Tab-separated table of C-alpha atoms in Angstrom:
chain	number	residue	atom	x	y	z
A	88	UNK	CA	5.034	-45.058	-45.366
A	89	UNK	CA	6.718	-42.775	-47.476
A	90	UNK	CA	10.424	-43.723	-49.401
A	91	UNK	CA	13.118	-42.374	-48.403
A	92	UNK	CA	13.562	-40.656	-52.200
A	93	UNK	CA	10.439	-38.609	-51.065
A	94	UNK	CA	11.551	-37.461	-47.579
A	95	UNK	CA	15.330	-36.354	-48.816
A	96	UNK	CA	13.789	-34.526	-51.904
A	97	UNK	CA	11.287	-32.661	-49.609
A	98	UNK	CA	14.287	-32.158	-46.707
A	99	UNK	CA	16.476	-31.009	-49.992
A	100	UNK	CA	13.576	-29.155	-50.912
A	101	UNK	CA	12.484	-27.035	-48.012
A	102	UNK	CA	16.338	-25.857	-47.155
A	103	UNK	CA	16.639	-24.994	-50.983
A	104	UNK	CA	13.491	-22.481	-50.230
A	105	UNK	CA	14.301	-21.392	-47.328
A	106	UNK	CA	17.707	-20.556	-48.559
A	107	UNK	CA	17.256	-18.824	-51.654
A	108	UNK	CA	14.341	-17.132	-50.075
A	109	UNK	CA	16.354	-15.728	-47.356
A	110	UNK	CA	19.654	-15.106	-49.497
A	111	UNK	CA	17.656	-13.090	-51.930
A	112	UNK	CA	14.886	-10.981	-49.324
A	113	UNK	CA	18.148	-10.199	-47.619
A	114	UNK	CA	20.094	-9.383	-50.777
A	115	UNK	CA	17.085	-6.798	-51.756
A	116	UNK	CA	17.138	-4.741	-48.554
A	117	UNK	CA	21.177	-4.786	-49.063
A	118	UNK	CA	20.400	-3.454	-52.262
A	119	UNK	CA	17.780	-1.387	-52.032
A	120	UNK	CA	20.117	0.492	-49.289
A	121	UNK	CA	22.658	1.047	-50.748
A	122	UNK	CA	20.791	2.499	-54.063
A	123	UNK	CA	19.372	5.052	-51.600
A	124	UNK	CA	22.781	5.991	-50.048
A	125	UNK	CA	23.634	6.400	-53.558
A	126	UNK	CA	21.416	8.445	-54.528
A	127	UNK	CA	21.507	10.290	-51.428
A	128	UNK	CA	24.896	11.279	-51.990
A	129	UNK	CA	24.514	12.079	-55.698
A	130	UNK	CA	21.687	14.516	-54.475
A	131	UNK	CA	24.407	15.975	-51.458
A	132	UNK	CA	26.683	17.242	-54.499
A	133	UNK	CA	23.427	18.540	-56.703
A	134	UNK	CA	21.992	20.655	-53.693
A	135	UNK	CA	25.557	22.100	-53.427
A	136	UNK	CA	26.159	23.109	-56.697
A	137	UNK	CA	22.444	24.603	-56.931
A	138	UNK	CA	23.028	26.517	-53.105
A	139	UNK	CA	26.965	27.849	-54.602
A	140	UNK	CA	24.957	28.547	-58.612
A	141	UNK	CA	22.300	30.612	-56.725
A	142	UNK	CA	24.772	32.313	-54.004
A	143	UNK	CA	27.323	32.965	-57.124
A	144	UNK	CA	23.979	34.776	-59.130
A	145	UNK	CA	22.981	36.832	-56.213
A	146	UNK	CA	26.557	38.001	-55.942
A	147	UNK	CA	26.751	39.243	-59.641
A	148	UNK	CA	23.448	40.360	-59.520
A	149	UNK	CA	22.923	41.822	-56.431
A	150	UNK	CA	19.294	41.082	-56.386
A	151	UNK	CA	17.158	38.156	-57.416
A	152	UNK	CA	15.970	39.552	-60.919
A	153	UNK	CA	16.487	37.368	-63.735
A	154	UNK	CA	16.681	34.317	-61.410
A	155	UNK	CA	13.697	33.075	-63.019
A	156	UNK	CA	15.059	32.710	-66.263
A	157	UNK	CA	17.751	32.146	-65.207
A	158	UNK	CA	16.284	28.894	-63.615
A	159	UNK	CA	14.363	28.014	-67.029
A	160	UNK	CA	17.873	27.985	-68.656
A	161	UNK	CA	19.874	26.110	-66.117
A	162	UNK	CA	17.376	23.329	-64.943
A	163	UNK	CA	15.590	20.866	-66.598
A	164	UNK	CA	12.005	18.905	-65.029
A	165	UNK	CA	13.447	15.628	-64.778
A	166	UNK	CA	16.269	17.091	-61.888
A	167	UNK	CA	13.691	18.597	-59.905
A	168	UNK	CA	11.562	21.138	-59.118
A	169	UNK	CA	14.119	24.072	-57.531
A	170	UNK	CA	12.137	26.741	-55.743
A	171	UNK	CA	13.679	30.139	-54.629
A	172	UNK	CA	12.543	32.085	-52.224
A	173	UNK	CA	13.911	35.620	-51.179
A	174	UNK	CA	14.446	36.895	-47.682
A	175	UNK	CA	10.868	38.135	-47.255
A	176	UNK	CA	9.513	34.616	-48.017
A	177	UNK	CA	8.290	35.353	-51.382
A	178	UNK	CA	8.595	32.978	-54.629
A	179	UNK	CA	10.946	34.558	-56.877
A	180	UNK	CA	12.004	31.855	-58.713
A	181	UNK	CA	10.392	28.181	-59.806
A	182	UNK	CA	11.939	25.978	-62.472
A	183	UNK	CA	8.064	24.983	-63.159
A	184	UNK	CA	6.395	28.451	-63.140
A	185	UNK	CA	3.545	27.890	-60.894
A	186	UNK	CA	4.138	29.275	-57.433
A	187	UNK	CA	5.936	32.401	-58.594
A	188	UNK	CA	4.936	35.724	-56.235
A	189	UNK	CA	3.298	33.615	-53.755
A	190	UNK	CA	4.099	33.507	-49.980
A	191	UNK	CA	5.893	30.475	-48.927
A	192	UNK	CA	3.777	29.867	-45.553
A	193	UNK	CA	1.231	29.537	-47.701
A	194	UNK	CA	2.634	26.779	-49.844
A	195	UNK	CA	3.740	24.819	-46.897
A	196	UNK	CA	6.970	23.856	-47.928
A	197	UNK	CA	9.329	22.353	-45.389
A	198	UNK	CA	13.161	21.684	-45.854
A	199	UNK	CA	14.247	24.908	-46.895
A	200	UNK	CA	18.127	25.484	-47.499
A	201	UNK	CA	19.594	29.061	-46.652
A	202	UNK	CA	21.591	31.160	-49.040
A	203	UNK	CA	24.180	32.499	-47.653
A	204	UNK	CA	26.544	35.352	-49.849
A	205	UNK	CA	29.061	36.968	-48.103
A	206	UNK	CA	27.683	36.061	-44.476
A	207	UNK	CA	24.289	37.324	-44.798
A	208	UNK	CA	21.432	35.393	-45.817
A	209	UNK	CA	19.716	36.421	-49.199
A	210	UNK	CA	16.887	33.898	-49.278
A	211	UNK	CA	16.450	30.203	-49.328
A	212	UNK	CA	15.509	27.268	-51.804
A	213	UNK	CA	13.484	24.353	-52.145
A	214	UNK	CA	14.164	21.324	-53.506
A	215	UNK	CA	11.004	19.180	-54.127
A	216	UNK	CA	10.816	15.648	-56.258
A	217	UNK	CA	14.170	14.916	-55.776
A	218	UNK	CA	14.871	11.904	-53.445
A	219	UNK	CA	16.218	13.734	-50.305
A	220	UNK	CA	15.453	17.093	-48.370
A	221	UNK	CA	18.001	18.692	-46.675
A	222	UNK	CA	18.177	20.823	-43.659
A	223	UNK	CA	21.186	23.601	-43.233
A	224	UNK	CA	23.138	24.804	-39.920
A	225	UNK	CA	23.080	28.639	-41.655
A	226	UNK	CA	26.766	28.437	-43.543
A	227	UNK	CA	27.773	27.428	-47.003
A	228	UNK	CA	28.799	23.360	-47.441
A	229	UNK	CA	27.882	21.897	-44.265
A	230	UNK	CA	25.198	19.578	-44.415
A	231	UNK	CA	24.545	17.709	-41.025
A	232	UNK	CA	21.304	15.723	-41.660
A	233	UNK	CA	20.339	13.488	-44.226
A	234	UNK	CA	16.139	12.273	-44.703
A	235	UNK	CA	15.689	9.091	-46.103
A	236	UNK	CA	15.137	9.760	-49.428
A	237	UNK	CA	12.044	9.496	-51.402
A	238	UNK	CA	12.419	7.294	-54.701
A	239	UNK	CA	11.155	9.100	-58.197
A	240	UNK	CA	9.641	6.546	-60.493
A	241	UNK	CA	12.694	6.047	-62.530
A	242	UNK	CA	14.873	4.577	-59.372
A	243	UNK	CA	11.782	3.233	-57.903
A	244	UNK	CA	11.671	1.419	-61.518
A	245	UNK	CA	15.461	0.251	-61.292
A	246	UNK	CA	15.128	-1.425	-57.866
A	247	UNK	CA	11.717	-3.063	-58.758
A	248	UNK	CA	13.944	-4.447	-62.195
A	249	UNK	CA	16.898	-5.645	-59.604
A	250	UNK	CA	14.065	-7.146	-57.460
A	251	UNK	CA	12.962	-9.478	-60.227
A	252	UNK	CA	15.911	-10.035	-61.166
A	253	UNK	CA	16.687	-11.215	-58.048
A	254	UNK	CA	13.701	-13.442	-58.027
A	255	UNK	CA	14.674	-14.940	-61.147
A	256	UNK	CA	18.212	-15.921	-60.182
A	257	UNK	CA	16.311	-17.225	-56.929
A	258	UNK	CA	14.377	-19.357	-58.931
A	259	UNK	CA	17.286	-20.566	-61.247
A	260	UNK	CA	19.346	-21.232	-58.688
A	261	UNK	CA	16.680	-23.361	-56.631
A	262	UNK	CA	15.888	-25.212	-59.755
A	263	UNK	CA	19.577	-25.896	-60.111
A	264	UNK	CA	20.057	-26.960	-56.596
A	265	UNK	CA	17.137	-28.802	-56.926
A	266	UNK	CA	18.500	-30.710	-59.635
A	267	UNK	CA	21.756	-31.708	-58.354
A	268	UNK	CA	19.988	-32.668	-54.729
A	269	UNK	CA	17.822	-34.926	-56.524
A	270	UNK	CA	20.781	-36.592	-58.631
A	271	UNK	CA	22.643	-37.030	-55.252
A	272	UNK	CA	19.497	-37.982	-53.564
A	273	UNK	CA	19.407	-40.762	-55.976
A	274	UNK	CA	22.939	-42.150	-55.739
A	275	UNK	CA	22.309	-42.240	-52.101
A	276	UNK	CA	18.711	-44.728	-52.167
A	277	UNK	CA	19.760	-46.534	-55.023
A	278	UNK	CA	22.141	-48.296	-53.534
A	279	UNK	CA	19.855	-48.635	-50.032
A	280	UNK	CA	17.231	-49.928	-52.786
A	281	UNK	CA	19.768	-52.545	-53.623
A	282	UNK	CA	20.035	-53.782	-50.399
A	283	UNK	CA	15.944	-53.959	-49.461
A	284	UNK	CA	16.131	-55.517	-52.504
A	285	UNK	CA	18.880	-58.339	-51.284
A	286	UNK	CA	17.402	-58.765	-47.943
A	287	UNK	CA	13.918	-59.555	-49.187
A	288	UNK	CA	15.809	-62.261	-51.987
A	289	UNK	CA	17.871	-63.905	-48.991
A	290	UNK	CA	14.369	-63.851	-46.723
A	291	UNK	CA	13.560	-65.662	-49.542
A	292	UNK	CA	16.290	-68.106	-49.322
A	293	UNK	CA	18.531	-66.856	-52.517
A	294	UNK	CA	21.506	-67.222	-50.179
A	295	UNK	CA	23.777	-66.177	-53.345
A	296	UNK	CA	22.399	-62.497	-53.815
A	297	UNK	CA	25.430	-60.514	-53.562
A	298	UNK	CA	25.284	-56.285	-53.045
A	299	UNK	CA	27.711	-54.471	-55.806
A	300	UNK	CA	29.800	-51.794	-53.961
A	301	UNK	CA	30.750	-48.991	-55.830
A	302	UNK	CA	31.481	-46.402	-53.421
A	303	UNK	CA	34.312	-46.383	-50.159
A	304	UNK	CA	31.274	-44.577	-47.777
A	305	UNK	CA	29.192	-45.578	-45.425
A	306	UNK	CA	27.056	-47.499	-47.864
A	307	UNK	CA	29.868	-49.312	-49.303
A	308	UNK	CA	30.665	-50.520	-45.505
A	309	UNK	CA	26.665	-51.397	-45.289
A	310	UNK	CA	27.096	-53.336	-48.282
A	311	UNK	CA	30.276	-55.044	-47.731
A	312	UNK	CA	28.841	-56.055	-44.257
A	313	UNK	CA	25.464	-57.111	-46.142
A	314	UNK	CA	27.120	-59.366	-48.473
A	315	UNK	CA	29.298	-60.716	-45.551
A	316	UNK	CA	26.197	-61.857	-43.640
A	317	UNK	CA	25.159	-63.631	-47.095
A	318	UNK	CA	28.069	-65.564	-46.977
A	319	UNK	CA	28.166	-65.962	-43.720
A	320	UNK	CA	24.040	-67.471	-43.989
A	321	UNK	CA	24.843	-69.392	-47.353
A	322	UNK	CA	27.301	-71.422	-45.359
A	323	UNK	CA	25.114	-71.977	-42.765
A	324	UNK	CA	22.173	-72.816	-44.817
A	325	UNK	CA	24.880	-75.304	-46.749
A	326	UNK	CA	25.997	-76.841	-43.134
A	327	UNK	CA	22.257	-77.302	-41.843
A	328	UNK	CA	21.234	-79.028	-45.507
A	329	UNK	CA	24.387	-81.212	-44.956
A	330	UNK	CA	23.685	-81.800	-41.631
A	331	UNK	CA	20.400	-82.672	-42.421
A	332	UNK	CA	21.632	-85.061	-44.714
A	333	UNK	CA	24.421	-86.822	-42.145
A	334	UNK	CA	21.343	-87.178	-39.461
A	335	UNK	CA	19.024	-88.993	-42.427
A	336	UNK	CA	22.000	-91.265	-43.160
A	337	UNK	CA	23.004	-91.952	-39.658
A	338	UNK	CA	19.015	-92.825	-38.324
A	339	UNK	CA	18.586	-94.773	-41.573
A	340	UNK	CA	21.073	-97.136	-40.548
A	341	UNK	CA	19.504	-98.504	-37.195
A	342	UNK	CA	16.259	-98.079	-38.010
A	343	UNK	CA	17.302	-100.431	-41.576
A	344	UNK	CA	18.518	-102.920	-38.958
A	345	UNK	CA	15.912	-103.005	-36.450
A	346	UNK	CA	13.225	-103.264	-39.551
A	347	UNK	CA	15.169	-106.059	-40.742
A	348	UNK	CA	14.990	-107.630	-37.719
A	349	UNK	CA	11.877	-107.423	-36.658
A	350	UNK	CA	10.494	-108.867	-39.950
A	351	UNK	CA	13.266	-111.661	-39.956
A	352	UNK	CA	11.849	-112.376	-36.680
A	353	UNK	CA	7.607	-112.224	-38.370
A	354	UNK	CA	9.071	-114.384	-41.522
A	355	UNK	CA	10.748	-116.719	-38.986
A	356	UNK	CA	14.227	-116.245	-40.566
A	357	UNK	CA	15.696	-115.340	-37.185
A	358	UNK	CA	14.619	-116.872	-33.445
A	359	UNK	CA	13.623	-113.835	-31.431
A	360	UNK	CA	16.153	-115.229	-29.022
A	361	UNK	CA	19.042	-112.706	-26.876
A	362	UNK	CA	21.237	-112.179	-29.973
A	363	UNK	CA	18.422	-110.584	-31.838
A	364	UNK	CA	16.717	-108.648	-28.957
A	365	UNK	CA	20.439	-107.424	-28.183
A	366	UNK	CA	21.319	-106.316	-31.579
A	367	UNK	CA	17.269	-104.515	-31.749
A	368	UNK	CA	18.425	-102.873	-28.409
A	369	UNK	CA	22.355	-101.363	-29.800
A	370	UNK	CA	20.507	-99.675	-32.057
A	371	UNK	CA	17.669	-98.355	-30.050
A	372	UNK	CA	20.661	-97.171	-27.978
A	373	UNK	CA	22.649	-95.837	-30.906
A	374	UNK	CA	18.828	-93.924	-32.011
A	375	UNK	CA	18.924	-92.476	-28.783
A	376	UNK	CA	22.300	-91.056	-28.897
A	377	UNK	CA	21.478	-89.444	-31.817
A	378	UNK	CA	18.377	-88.073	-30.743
A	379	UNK	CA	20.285	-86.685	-27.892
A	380	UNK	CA	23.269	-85.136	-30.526
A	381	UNK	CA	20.295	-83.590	-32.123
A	382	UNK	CA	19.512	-82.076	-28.730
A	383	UNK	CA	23.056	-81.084	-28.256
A	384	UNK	CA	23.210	-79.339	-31.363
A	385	UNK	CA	20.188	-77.780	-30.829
A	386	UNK	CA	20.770	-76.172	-27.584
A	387	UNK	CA	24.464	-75.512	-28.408
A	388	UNK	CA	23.051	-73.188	-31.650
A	389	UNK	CA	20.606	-71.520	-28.939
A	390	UNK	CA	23.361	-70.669	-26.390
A	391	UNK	CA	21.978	-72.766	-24.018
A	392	UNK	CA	24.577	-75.653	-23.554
A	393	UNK	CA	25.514	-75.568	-20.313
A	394	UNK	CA	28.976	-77.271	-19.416
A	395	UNK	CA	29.924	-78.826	-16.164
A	396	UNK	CA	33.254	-78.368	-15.359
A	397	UNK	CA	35.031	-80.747	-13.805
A	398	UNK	CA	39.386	-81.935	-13.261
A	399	UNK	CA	39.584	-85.491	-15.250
A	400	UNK	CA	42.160	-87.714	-16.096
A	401	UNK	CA	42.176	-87.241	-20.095
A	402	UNK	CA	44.961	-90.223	-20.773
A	403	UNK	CA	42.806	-92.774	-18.629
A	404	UNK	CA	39.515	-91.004	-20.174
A	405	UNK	CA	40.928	-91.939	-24.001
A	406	UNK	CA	42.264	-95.393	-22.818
A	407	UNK	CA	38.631	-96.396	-21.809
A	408	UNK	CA	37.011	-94.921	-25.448
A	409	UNK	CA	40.091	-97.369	-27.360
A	410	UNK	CA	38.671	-99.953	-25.200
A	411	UNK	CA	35.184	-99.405	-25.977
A	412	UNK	CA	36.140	-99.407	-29.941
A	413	UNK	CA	38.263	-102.270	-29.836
A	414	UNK	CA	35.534	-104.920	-31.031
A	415	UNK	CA	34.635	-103.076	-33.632
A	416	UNK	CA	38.323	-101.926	-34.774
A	417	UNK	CA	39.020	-105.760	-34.028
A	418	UNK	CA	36.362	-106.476	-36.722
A	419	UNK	CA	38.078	-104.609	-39.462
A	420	UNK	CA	41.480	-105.616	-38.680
A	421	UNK	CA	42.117	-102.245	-37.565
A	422	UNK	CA	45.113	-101.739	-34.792
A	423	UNK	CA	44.362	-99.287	-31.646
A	424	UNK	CA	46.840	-97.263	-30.174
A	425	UNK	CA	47.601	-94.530	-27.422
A	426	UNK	CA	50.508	-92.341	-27.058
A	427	UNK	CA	50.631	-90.290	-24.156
A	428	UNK	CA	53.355	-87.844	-22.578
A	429	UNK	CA	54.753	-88.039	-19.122
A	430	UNK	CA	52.612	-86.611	-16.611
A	431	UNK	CA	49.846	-85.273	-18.476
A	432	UNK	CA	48.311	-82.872	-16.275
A	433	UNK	CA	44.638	-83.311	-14.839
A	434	UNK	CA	42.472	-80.642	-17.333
A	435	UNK	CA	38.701	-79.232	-16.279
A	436	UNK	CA	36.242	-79.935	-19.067
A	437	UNK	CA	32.407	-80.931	-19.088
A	438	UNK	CA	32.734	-85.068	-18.995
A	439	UNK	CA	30.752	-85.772	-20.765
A	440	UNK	CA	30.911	-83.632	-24.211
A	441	UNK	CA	34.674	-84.393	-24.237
A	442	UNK	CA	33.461	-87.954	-23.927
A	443	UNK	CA	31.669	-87.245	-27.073
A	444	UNK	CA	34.164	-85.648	-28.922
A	445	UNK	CA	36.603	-88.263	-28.465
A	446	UNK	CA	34.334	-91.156	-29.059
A	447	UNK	CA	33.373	-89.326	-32.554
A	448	UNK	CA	36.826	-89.056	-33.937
A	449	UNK	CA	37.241	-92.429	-32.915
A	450	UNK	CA	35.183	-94.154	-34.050
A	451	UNK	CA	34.914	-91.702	-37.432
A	452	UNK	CA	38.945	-93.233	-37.917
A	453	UNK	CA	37.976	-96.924	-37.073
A	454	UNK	CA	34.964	-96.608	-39.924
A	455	UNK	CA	37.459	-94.852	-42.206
A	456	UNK	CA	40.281	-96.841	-42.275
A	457	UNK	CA	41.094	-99.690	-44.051
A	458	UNK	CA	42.075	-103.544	-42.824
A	459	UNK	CA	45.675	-103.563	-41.501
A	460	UNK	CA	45.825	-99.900	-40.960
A	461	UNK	CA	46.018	-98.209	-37.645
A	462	UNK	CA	44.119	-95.523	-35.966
A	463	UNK	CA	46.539	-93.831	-33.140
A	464	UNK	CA	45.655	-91.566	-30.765
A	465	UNK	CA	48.289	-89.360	-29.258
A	466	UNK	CA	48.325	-86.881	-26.113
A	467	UNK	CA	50.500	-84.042	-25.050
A	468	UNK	CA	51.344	-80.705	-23.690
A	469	UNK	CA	50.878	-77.840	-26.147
A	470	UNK	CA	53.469	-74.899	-26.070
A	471	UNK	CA	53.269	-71.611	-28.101
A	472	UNK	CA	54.963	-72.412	-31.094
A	473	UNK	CA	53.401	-75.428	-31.911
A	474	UNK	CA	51.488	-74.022	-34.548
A	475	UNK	CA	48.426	-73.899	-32.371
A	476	UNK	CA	48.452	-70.348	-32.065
A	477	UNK	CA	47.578	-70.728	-28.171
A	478	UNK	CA	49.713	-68.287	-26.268
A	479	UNK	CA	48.655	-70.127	-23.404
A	480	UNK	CA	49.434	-73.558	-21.612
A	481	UNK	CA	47.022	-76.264	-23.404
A	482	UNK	CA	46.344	-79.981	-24.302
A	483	UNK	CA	47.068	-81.419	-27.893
A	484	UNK	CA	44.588	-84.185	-28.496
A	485	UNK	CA	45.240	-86.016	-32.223
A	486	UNK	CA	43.821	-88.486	-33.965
C-alpha cells in the first residue's frame, strides 16, 4: 500500500506536467503566430516600397535599362532575391545575376506582382526567399491575399531560441511547483502521521498520547476530536480499572466470610448449626447480587438493558428499602429517616433497577456514616429552577 506522501506527490506531479506542458505547447503556437503575422506585415511594407522603387524607375527611365544595376545598388542578398520581369516575360533584372535574359515560363516562378506606372502595366516582379508571396488585383497598394509565410533560417532560428526558452522556463517552473507541492504535501501527512502514530500508541493502551494541533483546518478538527476520544478512553480505561478494583473488594468480602466459616466449622470452632448455615447463605446471596450487577453492567455498556416500565409508588417503594436497612443501620447506631411531600405522584420506571439504585445509596450512607449520625432520605416534586436543569415535570430523590 502506498503512503499517502507518494500518491499526493505523484497527483501534484502529473497536474504540474500536464500544466506546464500545455501552458507552454500552447504558448509556442501563440508565439510562433504571431512572429509570422509579424513578419508578414514587415514584408507587406517591403514589397510596397520595392513595387513604388521599380514603378518610380520606369517612370524616369522610361524603359527598364539600368534596372539591373540599379538592383545591385539598392538590394542586398540577405532581403531577398527581387526578380524583374518586363512586359514580354523576359528577366531584365535579378539582384543575384543568374536568370537574367531568360523567359519566365521557363523558370516557373509563381506569385508575380504587376507594375503598374501611369495605368499601364510595364512588367512584373518576383520576390523569392522572403517569407511571404504576394498576389496583386492589377493597381498600385492594394494587396488582398496574404500566403503563409515561409520562415528564412534566421527567424526560423529565433522561434526555435523562444521554443527552448520556453522549455526551460517549463522546466523551472515545474521544478518550482514541484518544490512548494512537496513542502505543502508534507505539512499536510505530517500531521496525519501524527495521528497513525497516536492511534497505534492508544491500541496499545498509552491512553495519555495527546495529538499537538497547530493548524485551525480540517486536521486541527481531526486532531482535536482525536485527542478528545483519548480522554474520553483514558477515563474509561481509569473507571473499568477502578471498577475492577470495587468488584475485587466487594467479592472478597463474602467469600472471606464464607471461608472463615466453613473452616471454623472443619476446626470445630463453630457448630454447623442455622446461625452459621444462615450467615454462609447472606453471603452466597450477597455473591449473587453481585454477579448479577456484573451482568447489569455488562449489558447496560452493550445497549442491551432492557427496562420494564411500570407506574409505582416511589414513597412506599423507599419506606420498604429503610426497612430492609434498619438492622444493619440499627447496628451502627445509625438513625433512618424519610421525608416525603404531599401527594407524590405515581412515576413509571423499571422496578426493579430503581430498586437497585435506591438500595445502593442506602446502604452506601448507612456504611459511611458514623454512630449517632443519621442517614435521611427525602422525596419531592422537581420544578425548573431547582437547579436540576429539567425543563420538565420530575422527581427529586436525595440521600
Amino acid at each position: 500500500m502506498r503512503s499517502l506522501n507518494w500518491k499526493l506527490g505523484g497527483a501534484l506531479l502529473l497536474m504540474v506536467i500536464v500544466s506546464v506542458g500545455l501552458m507552454a505547447y500552447l504558448t509556442n503556437l501563440s508565439t510562433a503566430r504571431e512572429f509570422r503575422q509579424y513578419i508578414s506585415c514587415i514584408n507587406v511594407v517591403y514589397a510596397k516600397k520595392v513595387e513604388q522603387s521599380l514603378a518610380l524607375f520606369y517612370s524616369k527611365e522610361h524603359s527598364w535599362i539600368g534596372i539591373q544595376s540599379a538592383l545591385e545598388a539598392s538590394m542586398e542578398e540577405e532581403n531577398g532575391r527581387v526578380v524583374v520581369v518586363d512586359s514580354e516575360g523576359i528577366v531584365v533584372g535579378d539582384n543575384y545575376r543568374d536568370w537574367l535574359g531568360r523567359d519566365v515560363e521557363e523558370l516557373g516562378l509563381e506569385g508575380d506582382v504587376s507594375i503598374d506606372v501611369w495605368g499601364e502595366e510595364v512588367g512584373e516582379f518576383y520576390l523569392i526567399g522572403t517569407s511571404v508571396a504576394w498576389i496583386n488585383r492589377g493597381y498600385v497598394g492594394q494587396w488582398n491575399k496574404l500566403i503563409p509565410p515561409v520562415l528564412n533560417m534566421a527567424e526560423q532560428d529565433f522561434l526555435k531560441r523562444v521554443r527552448v526558452s520556453l522549455i526551460l522556463a517549463g522546466f523551472l517552473a515545474a521544478g518550482v511547483a514541484i518544490l512548494l507541492g512537496l513542502i505543502i504535501t508534507r505539512q499536510i501527512t505530517r500531521p496525519v502521521h501524527a495521528l497513525t502514530v497516536g492511534a497505534r500508541r492508544i491500541a496499545g493502551g498509552q491512553f495519555d498520547y495527546r495529538a499537538e494541533i497547530h493548524s485551525k483546518d480540517e486536521i486541527g478538527d481531526l486532531a482535536a476530536s482525536f485527542n478528545e476520544m483519548a480522554s474520553v478512553l483514558s477515563k474509561n480505561e481509569e473507571t473499568r480499572r477502578r471498577l475492577l478494583a470495587d468488584i475485587t473488594h466487594e467479592l472478597r468480602t463474602p467469600l472471606t466470610v464464607i471461608e472463615g466459616t466453613v473452616n471454623g466449622i472443619l476446626d470445630g470452632v463453630f457448630k454447623p448449626d442455622a446461625e452459621q448455615l444462615n450467615s454462609i447463605k447472606e453471603e452466597t446471596f450477597l455473591l449473587t447480587r453481585l454477579i448479577n450487577d456484573l451482568r447489569d453492567i455488562s449489558l447496560a455498556e452493550a445497549g442491551q438493558l432492557k427496562l420494564e416500565l411500570a407506574p409505582i409508588d416511589v414513597v412506599k417503594l423507599v419506606d420498604r428499602k429503610l426497612s430492609q436497612a434498619e438492622r444493619i443501620a440499627h447496628e451502627k447506631g445509625v438513625q433512618l429517616e424519610l421525608q416525603a411531600a404531599q401527594d407524590i405522584p405515581e412515576i413509571r420506571v423499571d422496578l426493579l433497577r430503581i430498586e437497585q439504585v435506591i438500595a445502593n445509596l442506602i446502604t452506601n450512607a448507612v456504611r459511611h456514616t458514623f454512630a449517632g449520625g443519621k442517614v435521611s432520605v427525602s422525596l419531592q416534586e422537581g420544578t425548573a429552577d431547582d437547579g436540576s436543569g429539567l425543563d420538565c415535570p420530575h422527581l427529586l430523590i436525595s440521600v
